[in-house]
């Protein structure tokens, strides 16, 4: 086989390879995360749409609530209607800052930046698995 035949075979193999690859689609779809509806009731802070926001980011409300309560050093609970109640008065800015930090640490894919991820536990290790690019990234325990 001479050089010209080898080049033709290479070109043919390369074309065949590219024809079998999936078409390129944008992997980072924008996820519309609603803002938290925070209401102060006496000495308590209520987040009215907490369950809805957790459903959008594909996280269990108790995991997100555990993170926020741990960072605030406060007590709280989630009632049956999905309202998150913090048993102390916390500023709206503080809650939004902590929630953004939760999103960056436990929701957003560090590889492609997508918010379409799953948080799974393998033994004692928490792993974020991206649904867009397939990357798996370990994160510190909640």
CSV table of N, CA and C in Angstrom, one decimal:
chain,number,residue,atom,x,y,z
A,1,UNK,N,0.8,-1.2,0.0
A,1,UNK,CA,0.0,0.0,0.0
A,1,UNK,C,0.9,1.2,0.0
A,2,UNK,N,0.7,2.1,-1.0
A,2,UNK,CA,1.6,3.3,-1.1
A,2,UNK,C,0.9,4.4,-0.2
A,3,UNK,N,1.6,5.5,-0.2
A,3,UNK,CA,1.3,6.6,0.6
A,3,UNK,C,-0.1,7.2,0.3
A,4,UNK,N,-0.4,7.3,-1.0
A,4,UNK,CA,-1.7,7.9,-1.4
A,4,UNK,C,-2.9,7.1,-1.0
A,5,UNK,N,-2.7,5.8,-1.1
A,5,UNK,CA,-3.8,4.9,-0.7
A,5,UNK,C,-4.0,5.0,0.8
A,6,UNK,N,-2.9,5.0,1.6
A,6,UNK,CA,-3.0,5.2,3.0
A,6,UNK,C,-3.7,6.5,3.4
A,7,UNK,N,-3.4,7.6,2.7
A,7,UNK,CA,-4.1,8.8,3.0
A,7,UNK,C,-5.5,8.8,2.7
A,8,UNK,N,-5.9,8.1,1.6
A,8,UNK,CA,-7.3,7.9,1.3
A,8,UNK,C,-8.0,7.1,2.4
A,9,UNK,N,-7.4,6.0,2.8
A,9,UNK,CA,-8.0,5.2,3.9
A,9,UNK,C,-8.1,6.0,5.2
A,10,UNK,N,-7.1,6.8,5.5
A,10,UNK,CA,-7.2,7.7,6.7
A,10,UNK,C,-8.3,8.7,6.6
A,11,UNK,N,-8.5,9.3,5.4
A,11,UNK,CA,-9.6,10.3,5.2
A,11,UNK,C,-10.9,9.6,5.3
A,12,UNK,N,-11.0,8.4,4.7
A,12,UNK,CA,-12.3,7.7,4.8
A,12,UNK,C,-12.6,7.3,6.2
A,13,UNK,N,-11.6,6.8,7.0
A,13,UNK,CA,-11.8,6.4,8.4
A,13,UNK,C,-12.2,7.7,9.2
A,14,UNK,N,-11.6,8.8,8.9
A,14,UNK,CA,-11.9,10.0,9.7
A,14,UNK,C,-13.3,10.5,9.4
A,15,UNK,N,-13.7,10.4,8.1
A,15,UNK,CA,-15.1,10.8,7.8
A,15,UNK,C,-16.1,9.9,8.5
A,16,UNK,N,-15.7,8.6,8.5
A,16,UNK,CA,-16.6,7.6,9.1
A,16,UNK,C,-16.8,7.9,10.6
A,17,UNK,N,-15.7,8.2,11.2
A,17,UNK,CA,-15.7,8.5,12.6
A,17,UNK,C,-16.6,9.7,12.9
A,18,UNK,N,-16.4,10.8,12.2
A,18,UNK,CA,-17.2,12.0,12.4
A,18,UNK,C,-18.7,11.7,12.1
A,19,UNK,N,-19.0,10.9,11.2
A,19,UNK,CA,-20.4,10.6,10.9
A,19,UNK,C,-21.1,9.8,12.0
A,20,UNK,N,-20.3,9.1,12.8
A,20,UNK,CA,-20.9,8.3,13.9
A,20,UNK,C,-21.0,9.1,15.2
A,21,UNK,N,-20.3,10.2,15.3
A,21,UNK,CA,-20.4,11.0,16.5
A,21,UNK,C,-21.7,11.7,16.6
A,22,UNK,N,-22.2,11.8,17.8
A,22,UNK,CA,-23.5,12.5,18.0
A,22,UNK,C,-23.4,14.0,17.6
A,23,UNK,N,-24.4,14.6,17.2
A,23,UNK,CA,-24.4,16.0,16.8
A,23,UNK,C,-24.2,16.8,18.0
A,24,UNK,N,-23.5,17.9,17.9
A,24,UNK,CA,-23.2,18.8,19.0
A,24,UNK,C,-24.4,19.6,19.4
A,25,UNK,N,-24.8,19.6,20.6
A,25,UNK,CA,-25.9,20.4,21.1
A,25,UNK,C,-25.4,21.2,22.3
A,26,UNK,N,-26.0,22.3,22.6
A,26,UNK,CA,-25.5,23.1,23.7
A,26,UNK,C,-25.8,22.3,25.0
A,27,UNK,N,-24.8,22.1,25.8
A,27,UNK,CA,-24.9,21.3,27.0
A,27,UNK,C,-25.4,22.1,28.2
A,28,UNK,N,-25.0,23.4,28.2
A,28,UNK,CA,-25.4,24.2,29.3
A,28,UNK,C,-26.7,24.9,29.1
A,29,UNK,N,-27.8,24.3,29.5
A,29,UNK,CA,-29.1,24.9,29.4
A,29,UNK,C,-29.3,25.8,30.6
A,30,UNK,N,-29.9,26.9,30.4
A,30,UNK,CA,-30.1,27.8,31.6
A,30,UNK,C,-31.3,27.3,32.4
A,31,UNK,N,-31.1,27.2,33.7
A,31,UNK,CA,-32.1,26.7,34.6
A,31,UNK,C,-32.7,27.9,35.3
A,32,UNK,N,-34.0,28.1,35.2
A,32,UNK,CA,-34.6,29.2,35.8
A,32,UNK,C,-34.9,28.9,37.3
A,33,UNK,N,-34.0,29.3,38.2
A,33,UNK,CA,-34.2,29.0,39.6
A,33,UNK,C,-35.0,30.2,40.2
A,34,UNK,N,-36.2,29.9,40.7
A,34,UNK,CA,-37.0,31.0,41.3
A,34,UNK,C,-36.3,31.6,42.5
A,35,UNK,N,-36.5,32.8,42.8
A,35,UNK,CA,-35.9,33.4,44.0
A,35,UNK,C,-36.7,33.0,45.2
A,36,UNK,N,-36.1,32.9,46.3
A,36,UNK,CA,-36.7,32.5,47.6
A,36,UNK,C,-37.7,33.5,48.0
A,37,UNK,N,-38.9,33.1,48.4
A,37,UNK,CA,-39.9,34.0,48.9
A,37,UNK,C,-39.8,34.0,50.5
A,38,UNK,N,-39.1,34.9,51.0
A,38,UNK,CA,-38.7,35.0,52.4
A,38,UNK,C,-39.7,36.0,53.1
A,39,UNK,N,-40.3,35.5,54.2
A,39,UNK,CA,-41.2,36.3,55.0
A,39,UNK,C,-40.8,36.2,56.5
A,40,UNK,N,-40.7,37.3,57.2
A,40,UNK,CA,-40.4,37.3,58.6
A,40,UNK,C,-41.8,37.4,59.4
A,41,UNK,N,-42.0,36.4,60.2
A,41,UNK,CA,-43.2,36.3,61.1
A,41,UNK,C,-42.7,36.3,62.5
A,42,UNK,N,-42.8,37.4,63.2
A,42,UNK,CA,-42.4,37.5,64.6
A,42,UNK,C,-40.9,37.3,64.6
A,43,UNK,N,-40.4,36.4,65.4
A,43,UNK,CA,-39.0,36.0,65.5
A,43,UNK,C,-38.6,34.9,64.6
A,44,UNK,N,-39.5,34.5,63.8
A,44,UNK,CA,-39.2,33.4,62.8
A,44,UNK,C,-39.1,33.9,61.4
A,45,UNK,N,-38.4,33.1,60.6
A,45,UNK,CA,-38.2,33.4,59.2
A,45,UNK,C,-38.8,32.2,58.4
A,46,UNK,N,-39.7,32.6,57.5
A,46,UNK,CA,-40.4,31.5,56.7
A,46,UNK,C,-40.0,31.7,55.2
A,47,UNK,N,-39.6,30.6,54.6
A,47,UNK,CA,-39.3,30.6,53.2
A,47,UNK,C,-40.5,29.8,52.6
A,48,UNK,N,-41.4,30.5,51.9
A,48,UNK,CA,-42.7,30.0,51.5
A,48,UNK,C,-42.6,29.0,50.3
A,49,UNK,N,-41.7,29.3,49.4
A,49,UNK,CA,-41.6,28.4,48.2
A,49,UNK,C,-40.4,27.5,48.2
A,50,UNK,N,-40.0,27.1,49.4
A,50,UNK,CA,-38.8,26.3,49.6
A,50,UNK,C,-38.9,24.9,48.9
A,51,UNK,N,-40.0,24.2,49.0
A,51,UNK,CA,-40.1,22.9,48.4
A,51,UNK,C,-40.1,23.0,46.9
A,52,UNK,N,-40.8,24.1,46.3
A,52,UNK,CA,-40.8,24.3,44.9
A,52,UNK,C,-39.4,24.6,44.3
A,53,UNK,N,-38.6,25.4,45.1
A,53,UNK,CA,-37.2,25.7,44.6
A,53,UNK,C,-36.4,24.4,44.7
A,54,UNK,N,-36.5,23.6,45.7
A,54,UNK,CA,-35.8,22.4,45.8
A,54,UNK,C,-36.1,21.4,44.7
A,55,UNK,N,-37.4,21.4,44.3
A,55,UNK,CA,-37.8,20.5,43.2
A,55,UNK,C,-37.1,21.0,41.9
A,56,UNK,N,-37.0,22.3,41.7
A,56,UNK,CA,-36.3,22.8,40.5
A,56,UNK,C,-34.9,22.4,40.4
A,57,UNK,N,-34.2,22.5,41.6
A,57,UNK,CA,-32.7,22.2,41.6
A,57,UNK,C,-32.4,20.7,41.8
A,58,UNK,N,-33.5,19.9,41.9
A,58,UNK,CA,-33.4,18.4,42.0
A,58,UNK,C,-32.7,18.0,43.3
A,59,UNK,N,-33.0,18.7,44.4
A,59,UNK,CA,-32.5,18.3,45.7
A,59,UNK,C,-33.6,18.1,46.7
A,60,UNK,N,-33.4,17.2,47.6
A,60,UNK,CA,-34.4,17.0,48.7
A,60,UNK,C,-34.4,18.2,49.6
A,61,UNK,N,-35.6,18.7,50.0
A,61,UNK,CA,-35.7,19.9,50.8
A,61,UNK,C,-34.9,19.7,52.2
A,62,UNK,N,-34.9,18.5,52.7
A,62,UNK,CA,-34.2,18.3,54.0
A,62,UNK,C,-32.7,18.5,53.9
A,63,UNK,N,-32.1,18.1,52.7
A,63,UNK,CA,-30.7,18.3,52.6
A,63,UNK,C,-30.3,19.8,52.5
A,64,UNK,N,-31.1,20.5,51.7
A,64,UNK,CA,-30.9,22.0,51.5
A,64,UNK,C,-31.1,22.7,52.9
A,65,UNK,N,-32.2,22.3,53.6
A,65,UNK,CA,-32.5,22.9,54.9
A,65,UNK,C,-31.4,22.6,55.9
A,66,UNK,N,-30.9,21.3,55.9
A,66,UNK,CA,-29.8,21.0,56.8
A,66,UNK,C,-28.6,21.9,56.6
A,67,UNK,N,-28.2,22.1,55.3
A,67,UNK,CA,-27.1,23.0,55.0
A,67,UNK,C,-27.3,24.4,55.5
A,68,UNK,N,-28.5,25.0,55.2
A,68,UNK,CA,-28.8,26.3,55.7
A,68,UNK,C,-28.8,26.5,57.2
A,69,UNK,N,-29.4,25.5,57.9
A,69,UNK,CA,-29.5,25.5,59.3
A,69,UNK,C,-28.1,25.4,60.0
A,70,UNK,N,-27.3,24.5,59.4
A,70,UNK,CA,-25.9,24.3,59.9
A,70,UNK,C,-25.1,25.6,59.7
A,71,UNK,N,-25.2,26.3,58.6
A,71,UNK,CA,-24.5,27.5,58.3
A,71,UNK,C,-25.0,28.7,59.2
A,72,UNK,N,-26.3,28.7,59.5
A,72,UNK,CA,-26.8,29.7,60.3
A,72,UNK,C,-26.6,29.5,61.8
A,73,UNK,N,-26.5,28.2,62.1
A,73,UNK,CA,-26.4,27.8,63.6
A,73,UNK,C,-27.7,28.0,64.2
A,74,UNK,N,-28.8,27.7,63.5
A,74,UNK,CA,-30.1,27.9,64.0
A,74,UNK,C,-30.9,26.6,64.0
A,75,UNK,N,-32.1,26.6,64.6
A,75,UNK,CA,-33.0,25.5,64.5
A,75,UNK,C,-34.1,25.8,63.5
A,76,UNK,N,-34.7,24.7,62.9
A,76,UNK,CA,-35.8,25.0,61.9
A,76,UNK,C,-36.4,23.7,61.6
A,77,UNK,N,-37.5,23.8,60.7
A,77,UNK,CA,-38.2,22.6,60.3
A,77,UNK,C,-38.9,22.9,58.9
A,78,UNK,N,-39.3,21.9,58.3
A,78,UNK,CA,-40.1,22.0,57.1
A,78,UNK,C,-41.5,21.5,57.4
A,79,UNK,N,-42.6,22.3,57.2
A,79,UNK,CA,-43.9,21.8,57.5
A,79,UNK,C,-44.5,21.0,56.3
A,80,UNK,N,-45.6,20.5,56.5
A,80,UNK,CA,-46.2,19.6,55.4
A,80,UNK,C,-46.5,20.3,54.1
A,81,UNK,N,-46.7,21.6,54.1
A,81,UNK,CA,-47.0,22.3,52.9
A,81,UNK,C,-45.7,22.8,52.2
A,82,UNK,N,-44.5,22.5,52.7
A,82,UNK,CA,-43.3,22.8,52.0
A,82,UNK,C,-42.7,24.1,52.4
A,83,UNK,N,-43.2,24.7,53.5
A,83,UNK,CA,-42.7,26.0,54.0
A,83,UNK,C,-41.5,25.7,54.9
A,84,UNK,N,-40.4,26.3,54.7
A,84,UNK,CA,-39.2,26.1,55.6
A,84,UNK,C,-39.2,27.2,56.6
A,85,UNK,N,-39.3,26.8,57.9
A,85,UNK,CA,-39.4,27.7,59.0
A,85,UNK,C,-38.0,27.7,59.8
A,86,UNK,N,-37.4,28.8,59.9
A,86,UNK,CA,-36.2,29.0,60.7
A,86,UNK,C,-36.6,29.7,62.0
A,87,UNK,N,-36.3,29.1,63.1
A,87,UNK,CA,-36.7,29.6,64.4
A,87,UNK,C,-35.9,30.7,64.9
A,88,UNK,N,-35.5,31.6,64.1
A,88,UNK,CA,-34.8,32.9,64.4
A,88,UNK,C,-35.0,33.8,63.3
A,89,UNK,N,-34.8,35.1,63.6
A,89,UNK,CA,-34.9,36.1,62.5
A,89,UNK,C,-33.6,36.2,61.8
A,90,UNK,N,-33.6,35.9,60.5
A,90,UNK,CA,-32.5,36.0,59.6
A,90,UNK,C,-32.7,36.9,58.5
A,91,UNK,N,-31.8,37.7,58.1
A,91,UNK,CA,-32.0,38.7,57.1
A,91,UNK,C,-32.1,38.0,55.7
A,92,UNK,N,-32.9,38.6,54.8
A,92,UNK,CA,-33.1,38.1,53.5
A,92,UNK,C,-31.8,37.9,52.7
A,93,UNK,N,-30.9,38.9,52.9
A,93,UNK,CA,-29.6,38.9,52.2
A,93,UNK,C,-28.8,37.7,52.7
A,94,UNK,N,-28.8,37.5,54.0
A,94,UNK,CA,-28.0,36.3,54.5
A,94,UNK,C,-28.5,35.0,53.9
A,95,UNK,N,-29.8,34.8,53.9
A,95,UNK,CA,-30.3,33.6,53.4
A,95,UNK,C,-30.0,33.4,51.9
A,96,UNK,N,-30.2,34.5,51.1
A,96,UNK,CA,-29.9,34.4,49.7
A,96,UNK,C,-28.4,34.2,49.4
A,97,UNK,N,-27.5,34.7,50.2
A,97,UNK,CA,-26.1,34.5,50.1
A,97,UNK,C,-25.8,33.0,50.4
A,98,UNK,N,-26.3,32.5,51.4
A,98,UNK,CA,-26.1,31.1,51.8
A,98,UNK,C,-26.7,30.1,50.8
A,99,UNK,N,-27.8,30.5,50.2
A,99,UNK,CA,-28.5,29.6,49.2
A,99,UNK,C,-27.6,29.6,47.9
A,100,UNK,N,-27.1,30.8,47.6
A,100,UNK,CA,-26.2,30.9,46.4
A,100,UNK,C,-24.9,30.0,46.6
A,101,UNK,N,-24.4,30.0,47.8
A,101,UNK,CA,-23.2,29.2,48.1
A,101,UNK,C,-23.6,27.7,48.1
A,102,UNK,N,-24.8,27.4,48.5
A,102,UNK,CA,-25.3,26.0,48.4
A,102,UNK,C,-25.3,25.6,46.9
A,103,UNK,N,-25.9,26.5,46.1
A,103,UNK,CA,-26.0,26.2,44.6
A,103,UNK,C,-24.6,26.0,44.0
A,104,UNK,N,-23.7,26.8,44.4
A,104,UNK,CA,-22.3,26.7,43.8
A,104,UNK,C,-21.6,25.5,44.2
A,105,UNK,N,-21.8,25.1,45.5
A,105,UNK,CA,-21.1,23.9,46.1
A,105,UNK,C,-21.7,22.6,45.8
A,106,UNK,N,-23.1,22.5,45.9
A,106,UNK,CA,-23.7,21.2,45.9
A,106,UNK,C,-24.7,21.0,44.7
A,107,UNK,N,-24.8,22.0,43.8
A,107,UNK,CA,-25.7,21.8,42.7
A,107,UNK,C,-25.0,22.0,41.4
A,108,UNK,N,-24.2,23.1,41.2
A,108,UNK,CA,-23.6,23.4,39.9
A,108,UNK,C,-22.5,22.4,39.6
A,109,UNK,N,-22.4,22.0,38.4
A,109,UNK,CA,-21.4,21.1,37.9
A,109,UNK,C,-20.1,21.9,37.7
A,110,UNK,N,-19.0,21.4,38.3
A,110,UNK,CA,-17.7,22.2,38.3
A,110,UNK,C,-17.1,22.0,36.9
A,111,UNK,N,-17.5,21.1,36.1
A,111,UNK,CA,-16.9,20.9,34.8
A,111,UNK,C,-17.6,21.7,33.7
A,112,UNK,N,-18.9,21.7,33.6
A,112,UNK,CA,-19.6,22.4,32.5
A,112,UNK,C,-20.4,23.5,33.0
A,113,UNK,N,-20.7,23.6,34.3
A,113,UNK,CA,-21.4,24.8,34.9
A,113,UNK,C,-22.9,24.5,34.8
A,114,UNK,N,-23.4,23.4,34.5
A,114,UNK,CA,-24.8,23.1,34.4
A,114,UNK,C,-25.4,22.9,35.8
A,115,UNK,N,-26.7,23.3,36.0
A,115,UNK,CA,-27.4,23.1,37.3
A,115,UNK,C,-28.2,21.8,37.2
A,116,UNK,N,-28.1,21.0,36.2
A,116,UNK,CA,-28.9,19.8,36.0
A,116,UNK,C,-28.0,18.7,36.6
A,117,UNK,N,-28.0,18.5,37.9
A,117,UNK,CA,-27.1,17.5,38.5
A,117,UNK,C,-27.9,16.7,39.5
A,118,UNK,N,-27.3,15.6,39.9
A,118,UNK,CA,-27.9,14.7,41.0
A,118,UNK,C,-26.8,14.7,42.1
A,119,UNK,N,-27.3,14.7,43.3
A,119,UNK,CA,-26.4,14.5,44.5
A,119,UNK,C,-26.6,13.1,45.1
A,120,UNK,N,-25.6,12.3,45.0
A,120,UNK,CA,-25.7,10.9,45.5
A,120,UNK,C,-24.7,10.7,46.6
A,121,UNK,N,-25.0,9.7,47.4
A,121,UNK,CA,-24.1,9.4,48.5
A,121,UNK,C,-23.5,8.0,48.3
A,122,UNK,N,-22.2,7.8,48.2
A,122,UNK,CA,-21.6,6.5,48.1
A,122,UNK,C,-20.7,6.3,49.3
A,123,UNK,N,-21.3,5.5,50.2
A,123,UNK,CA,-20.6,5.3,51.5
A,123,UNK,C,-20.6,6.6,52.3
A,124,UNK,N,-19.5,7.1,52.6
A,124,UNK,CA,-19.4,8.4,53.3
A,124,UNK,C,-19.1,9.6,52.4
A,125,UNK,N,-19.1,9.4,51.1
A,125,UNK,CA,-18.7,10.4,50.2
A,125,UNK,C,-19.9,10.9,49.4
A,126,UNK,N,-20.1,12.2,49.3
A,126,UNK,CA,-21.2,12.8,48.5
A,126,UNK,C,-20.6,13.1,47.1
A,127,UNK,N,-21.3,12.7,46.1
A,127,UNK,CA,-20.9,12.9,44.7
A,127,UNK,C,-21.9,13.6,43.9
A,128,UNK,N,-21.5,14.7,43.2
A,128,UNK,CA,-22.4,15.4,42.2
A,128,UNK,C,-22.2,14.7,40.9
A,129,UNK,N,-23.3,14.2,40.3
A,129,UNK,CA,-23.2,13.7,38.9
A,129,UNK,C,-24.0,14.6,38.0
A,130,UNK,N,-23.3,15.1,37.0
A,130,UNK,CA,-23.9,16.0,36.0
A,130,UNK,C,-24.8,15.2,35.0
A,131,UNK,N,-26.0,15.7,34.8
A,131,UNK,CA,-26.9,15.0,33.8
A,131,UNK,C,-26.6,15.5,32.4
A,132,UNK,N,-25.9,16.7,32.3
A,132,UNK,CA,-25.6,17.2,31.0
A,132,UNK,C,-24.3,16.6,30.4
A,133,UNK,N,-23.2,16.6,31.2
A,133,UNK,CA,-21.9,16.1,30.7
A,133,UNK,C,-21.5,14.8,31.2
A,134,UNK,N,-22.1,14.3,32.3
A,134,UNK,CA,-21.7,13.0,32.9
A,134,UNK,C,-20.6,13.0,33.9
A,135,UNK,N,-20.1,14.2,34.2
A,135,UNK,CA,-18.9,14.3,35.1
A,135,UNK,C,-19.4,14.0,36.5
A,136,UNK,N,-18.5,13.4,37.3
A,136,UNK,CA,-18.8,13.1,38.7
A,136,UNK,C,-17.7,13.8,39.5
A,137,UNK,N,-18.2,14.6,40.5
A,137,UNK,CA,-17.3,15.4,41.4
A,137,UNK,C,-17.6,15.1,42.8
A,138,UNK,N,-16.7,14.7,43.6
A,138,UNK,CA,-16.9,14.6,45.1
A,138,UNK,C,-17.0,15.9,45.7
A,139,UNK,N,-17.9,16.1,46.7
A,139,UNK,CA,-18.0,17.3,47.5
A,139,UNK,C,-18.0,16.9,49.0
A,140,UNK,N,-17.7,18.0,49.8
A,140,UNK,CA,-17.6,17.7,51.2
A,140,UNK,C,-19.0,17.4,51.8
A,141,UNK,N,-19.1,16.6,52.8
A,141,UNK,CA,-20.4,16.1,53.4
A,141,UNK,C,-21.2,17.3,53.9
A,142,UNK,N,-22.5,17.2,53.8
A,142,UNK,CA,-23.4,18.2,54.3
A,142,UNK,C,-23.6,18.1,55.7
